[in-house]
Amino acid sequence: MRQDDIALAGEYVLGTLPGAERQAAVRRIATDPDFAREVARWESRFDPLAAEVMPVAPPARLWTGVETRVFGRPEQAGFGLWRWLAGASGLSVAFLAALLTLGQPILPARGPMLVSDMVSSDGTVRLAALYDSETGEMRVSMGGKAPAPGRDFELWVIAGEAKPISLGVMPRQGKAAMPIPEAIRPMLAEAVLAITEEPLGGSPEGVATGPLVAKAALRRI
């Protein structure tokens, strides 16, 4: 990539881009795999620095004050997509970009929402998942390199020491929505999602047989 693009990815991860340029970078992450990989590389460089910082919980009045200054009083402010994204700033930038491509507005949820952002070790495969406990639906956005011919990516949920349970075959690219069986829903709060590469149509054995592509915990937002 050009040095300007590499620097742009770094500025994006650091959060120093002004609003219009930042929104343009978000759109580019969703459409330019090379740029998305560069952003992921910058994230991996800065992650160790963040791990050295001890978290300090701010007082509740601080968040109320910030929200009022930025959005106006609660009764005056709409709860649209951009306000939701501002509240989700703890998520990875690539996941936020994936949310923008899911094709549906994000509305306030009455129940907990869980997210997971899975990235392969070489950065070529990325899957973002958003689970709405109110509807029992999980939405996914697949990006990067597609599986090899005659193969599919399959999504699994792993809860504790229980064996992985298949959630289905993932789209080769783009987005999809899937209802989660009621028996599985209680497991998701403490679960890990994983992607494996399986034969076309998914594992014929009902258990993961292919190599692990990526995995990440579900986090509540």
CSV table of C-alpha atoms in Angstrom, one decimal:
chain,number,residue,atom,x,y,z
A,1,MET,CA,0.0,0.0,0.0
A,2,ARG,CA,1.0,3.6,-0.4
A,3,GLN,CA,2.6,5.3,2.6
A,4,ASP,CA,-0.3,7.7,2.7
A,5,ASP,CA,-2.8,4.8,3.0
A,6,ILE,CA,-0.7,3.2,5.7
A,7,ALA,CA,-0.6,6.4,7.7
A,8,LEU,CA,-4.3,6.9,7.2
A,9,ALA,CA,-5.0,3.5,8.7
A,10,GLY,CA,-2.8,4.3,11.7
A,11,GLU,CA,-4.6,7.7,12.2
A,12,TYR,CA,-7.9,5.9,12.0
A,13,VAL,CA,-7.0,3.4,14.7
A,14,LEU,CA,-5.6,6.2,16.9
A,15,GLY,CA,-8.8,8.2,16.5
A,16,THR,CA,-7.1,11.4,15.2
A,17,LEU,CA,-9.1,11.7,12.0
A,18,PRO,CA,-11.7,14.5,11.8
A,19,GLY,CA,-15.4,13.4,11.3
A,20,ALA,CA,-15.7,13.4,7.5
A,21,GLU,CA,-12.4,11.7,7.0
A,22,ARG,CA,-13.2,9.1,9.6
A,23,GLN,CA,-16.5,8.2,8.0
A,24,ALA,CA,-14.8,7.9,4.7
A,25,ALA,CA,-12.3,5.5,6.2
A,26,VAL,CA,-15.1,3.4,7.8
A,27,ARG,CA,-16.6,3.1,4.3
A,28,ARG,CA,-13.3,2.1,2.9
A,29,ILE,CA,-12.7,-0.6,5.5
A,30,ALA,CA,-16.0,-2.2,4.4
A,31,THR,CA,-15.1,-2.2,0.7
A,32,ASP,CA,-11.3,-2.4,0.5
A,33,PRO,CA,-9.8,-5.6,1.9
A,34,ASP,CA,-6.2,-4.4,1.7
A,35,PHE,CA,-7.0,-1.3,3.7
A,36,ALA,CA,-9.1,-3.3,6.2
A,37,ARG,CA,-6.0,-5.6,6.7
A,38,GLU,CA,-3.8,-2.6,7.3
A,39,VAL,CA,-6.3,-1.3,9.9
A,40,ALA,CA,-6.2,-4.7,11.6
A,41,ARG,CA,-2.4,-4.6,11.6
A,42,TRP,CA,-2.4,-1.2,13.3
A,43,GLU,CA,-4.9,-2.5,15.9
A,44,SER,CA,-2.6,-5.5,16.7
A,45,ARG,CA,0.3,-3.0,17.2
A,46,PHE,CA,-1.6,-0.9,19.7
A,47,ASP,CA,-3.5,-3.7,21.5
A,48,PRO,CA,-0.5,-4.5,23.8
A,49,LEU,CA,-0.3,-0.8,24.8
A,50,ALA,CA,-4.0,-0.8,25.8
A,51,ALA,CA,-3.4,-3.9,27.9
A,52,GLU,CA,-1.0,-2.0,30.1
A,53,VAL,CA,-3.6,0.6,31.1
A,54,MET,CA,-5.6,-0.2,34.2
A,55,PRO,CA,-9.3,0.5,33.6
A,56,VAL,CA,-11.0,3.1,35.8
A,57,ALA,CA,-14.8,3.3,35.9
A,58,PRO,CA,-16.0,6.9,35.4
A,59,PRO,CA,-18.8,8.2,37.6
A,60,ALA,CA,-22.3,7.8,36.2
A,61,ARG,CA,-22.8,11.6,36.2
A,62,LEU,CA,-19.9,11.9,33.7
A,63,TRP,CA,-21.6,9.8,31.1
A,64,THR,CA,-24.8,11.7,31.6
A,65,GLY,CA,-23.0,15.0,31.1
A,66,VAL,CA,-21.2,13.9,28.0
A,67,GLU,CA,-24.4,12.5,26.5
A,68,THR,CA,-26.3,15.7,27.2
A,69,ARG,CA,-23.5,17.9,25.7
A,70,VAL,CA,-23.2,15.8,22.5
A,71,PHE,CA,-26.8,14.7,21.9
A,72,GLY,CA,-28.9,17.1,23.9
A,73,ARG,CA,-31.3,16.1,26.6
A,74,PRO,CA,-32.4,12.4,26.4
A,75,GLU,CA,-36.0,13.3,25.5
A,76,GLN,CA,-34.7,15.5,22.6
A,77,ALA,CA,-32.2,13.1,21.2
A,78,GLY,CA,-33.0,10.3,18.7
A,79,PHE,CA,-31.4,6.9,19.2
A,80,GLY,CA,-30.2,6.4,15.6
A,81,LEU,CA,-27.4,4.5,14.1
A,82,TRP,CA,-24.6,7.1,14.7
A,83,ARG,CA,-25.6,7.5,18.4
A,84,TRP,CA,-25.5,3.8,18.9
A,85,LEU,CA,-22.1,3.6,17.2
A,86,ALA,CA,-20.8,6.4,19.5
A,87,GLY,CA,-21.9,4.3,22.5
A,88,ALA,CA,-20.1,1.2,21.1
A,89,SER,CA,-16.7,2.9,20.8
A,90,GLY,CA,-15.1,0.0,22.7
A,91,LEU,CA,-15.6,-2.3,19.8
A,92,SER,CA,-12.9,-2.8,17.1
A,93,VAL,CA,-13.1,-0.4,14.2
A,94,ALA,CA,-13.4,-3.2,11.7
A,95,PHE,CA,-16.5,-4.5,13.6
A,96,LEU,CA,-18.1,-1.1,13.5
A,97,ALA,CA,-17.5,-1.0,9.7
A,98,ALA,CA,-19.2,-4.4,9.4
A,99,LEU,CA,-22.2,-3.1,11.3
A,100,LEU,CA,-22.6,-0.4,8.6
A,101,THR,CA,-22.9,-3.1,5.9
A,102,LEU,CA,-25.5,-5.3,7.6
A,103,GLY,CA,-28.3,-3.5,5.7
A,104,GLN,CA,-30.7,-2.8,8.6
A,105,PRO,CA,-31.0,0.1,11.0
A,106,ILE,CA,-29.8,-0.6,14.5
A,107,LEU,CA,-32.5,0.3,16.9
A,108,PRO,CA,-32.4,0.3,20.7
A,109,ALA,CA,-32.7,-3.2,22.0
A,110,ARG,CA,-34.9,-4.2,25.0
A,111,GLY,CA,-32.6,-7.1,25.8
A,112,PRO,CA,-28.8,-7.5,25.9
A,113,MET,CA,-26.9,-7.5,22.6
A,114,LEU,CA,-23.7,-9.6,22.1
A,115,VAL,CA,-21.0,-9.0,19.6
A,116,SER,CA,-18.0,-11.0,18.3
A,117,ASP,CA,-15.3,-10.0,15.9
A,118,MET,CA,-13.4,-12.9,14.5
A,119,VAL,CA,-10.2,-12.5,12.5
A,120,SER,CA,-7.9,-15.2,11.1
A,121,SER,CA,-4.3,-15.1,12.2
A,122,ASP,CA,-3.2,-13.8,8.8
A,123,GLY,CA,-5.9,-11.2,8.7
A,124,THR,CA,-7.4,-12.5,5.5
A,125,VAL,CA,-10.7,-13.7,6.9
A,126,ARG,CA,-13.0,-11.6,9.2
A,127,LEU,CA,-16.5,-12.3,10.5
A,128,ALA,CA,-18.5,-9.9,12.6
A,129,ALA,CA,-21.5,-11.3,14.5
A,130,LEU,CA,-24.3,-9.4,16.4
A,131,TYR,CA,-26.8,-11.3,18.5
A,132,ASP,CA,-30.0,-9.7,19.7
A,133,SER,CA,-31.3,-11.5,22.8
A,134,GLU,CA,-34.7,-9.9,22.4
A,135,THR,CA,-35.4,-11.4,18.9
A,136,GLY,CA,-33.1,-14.4,19.2
A,137,GLU,CA,-31.5,-13.5,15.9
A,138,MET,CA,-27.9,-13.4,15.0
A,139,ARG,CA,-26.7,-11.3,12.1
A,140,VAL,CA,-23.3,-11.9,10.5
A,141,SER,CA,-21.1,-10.0,8.1
A,142,MET,CA,-18.4,-12.0,6.3
A,143,GLY,CA,-15.4,-10.2,4.7
A,144,GLY,CA,-12.0,-10.9,3.3
A,145,LYS,CA,-10.9,-14.1,1.6
A,146,ALA,CA,-13.6,-16.7,0.6
A,147,PRO,CA,-13.1,-20.4,1.4
A,148,ALA,CA,-11.4,-22.6,-1.1
A,149,PRO,CA,-13.5,-24.1,-4.0
A,150,GLY,CA,-15.5,-27.0,-2.6
A,151,ARG,CA,-15.3,-25.7,0.9
A,152,ASP,CA,-17.4,-23.6,3.3
A,153,PHE,CA,-16.9,-21.7,6.5
A,154,GLU,CA,-19.0,-23.0,9.3
A,155,LEU,CA,-19.8,-21.1,12.5
A,156,TRP,CA,-19.8,-22.8,15.9
A,157,VAL,CA,-20.7,-21.8,19.4
A,158,ILE,CA,-18.5,-23.1,22.3
A,159,ALA,CA,-19.9,-22.8,25.8
A,160,GLY,CA,-17.5,-23.9,28.6
A,161,GLU,CA,-16.4,-27.5,28.2
A,162,ALA,CA,-19.3,-28.5,26.1
A,163,LYS,CA,-18.6,-29.6,22.6
A,164,PRO,CA,-19.0,-27.1,19.8
A,165,ILE,CA,-22.5,-26.6,18.4
A,166,SER,CA,-22.9,-25.6,14.7
A,167,LEU,CA,-24.8,-22.4,14.0
A,168,GLY,CA,-24.7,-23.1,10.2
A,169,VAL,CA,-22.7,-22.4,7.1
A,170,MET,CA,-21.6,-18.8,6.6
A,171,PRO,CA,-22.1,-16.8,3.4
A,172,ARG,CA,-19.0,-16.8,1.2
A,173,GLN,CA,-19.1,-13.0,1.3
A,174,GLY,CA,-21.6,-10.4,2.6
A,175,LYS,CA,-24.2,-10.7,5.3
A,176,ALA,CA,-26.8,-13.1,6.6
A,177,ALA,CA,-29.3,-13.4,9.4
A,178,MET,CA,-30.1,-16.6,11.3
A,179,PRO,CA,-32.5,-17.4,14.2
A,180,ILE,CA,-30.8,-19.1,17.1
A,181,PRO,CA,-32.5,-22.1,18.5
A,182,GLU,CA,-34.0,-21.5,21.9
A,183,ALA,CA,-32.0,-24.3,23.5
A,184,ILE,CA,-28.8,-22.6,22.5
A,185,ARG,CA,-29.7,-19.0,23.5
A,186,PRO,CA,-28.9,-19.3,27.2
A,187,MET,CA,-25.3,-20.5,26.4
A,188,LEU,CA,-24.4,-17.4,24.4
A,189,ALA,CA,-23.7,-15.0,27.3
A,190,GLU,CA,-20.5,-16.9,28.2
A,191,ALA,CA,-19.7,-18.4,24.9
A,192,VAL,CA,-17.0,-18.3,22.2
A,193,LEU,CA,-17.7,-18.2,18.5
A,194,ALA,CA,-15.4,-20.1,16.1
A,195,ILE,CA,-15.1,-20.5,12.4
A,196,THR,CA,-13.8,-23.7,10.8
A,197,GLU,CA,-13.3,-24.6,7.1
A,198,GLU,CA,-15.5,-27.6,6.3
A,199,PRO,CA,-16.7,-29.5,3.2
A,200,LEU,CA,-19.2,-27.7,1.0
A,201,GLY,CA,-22.5,-27.5,2.8
A,202,GLY,CA,-20.9,-27.9,6.3
A,203,SER,CA,-19.5,-30.7,8.4
A,204,PRO,CA,-21.2,-34.0,7.5
A,205,GLU,CA,-20.4,-35.4,10.9
A,206,GLY,CA,-22.1,-32.7,13.0
A,207,VAL,CA,-18.7,-32.0,14.6
A,208,ALA,CA,-15.9,-29.6,13.5
A,209,THR,CA,-13.6,-31.5,11.1
A,210,GLY,CA,-11.7,-28.7,9.3
A,211,PRO,CA,-9.0,-26.4,10.4
A,212,LEU,CA,-9.8,-23.5,12.8
A,213,VAL,CA,-10.0,-20.2,10.9
A,214,ALA,CA,-10.7,-17.8,13.7
A,215,LYS,CA,-12.4,-17.5,17.1
A,216,ALA,CA,-13.5,-14.8,19.6
A,217,ALA,CA,-15.6,-14.5,22.6
A,218,LEU,CA,-19.1,-13.0,22.5
A,219,ARG,CA,-19.1,-9.7,24.4
A,220,ARG,CA,-22.1,-7.9,25.9
A,221,ILE,CA,-22.8,-4.3,24.8
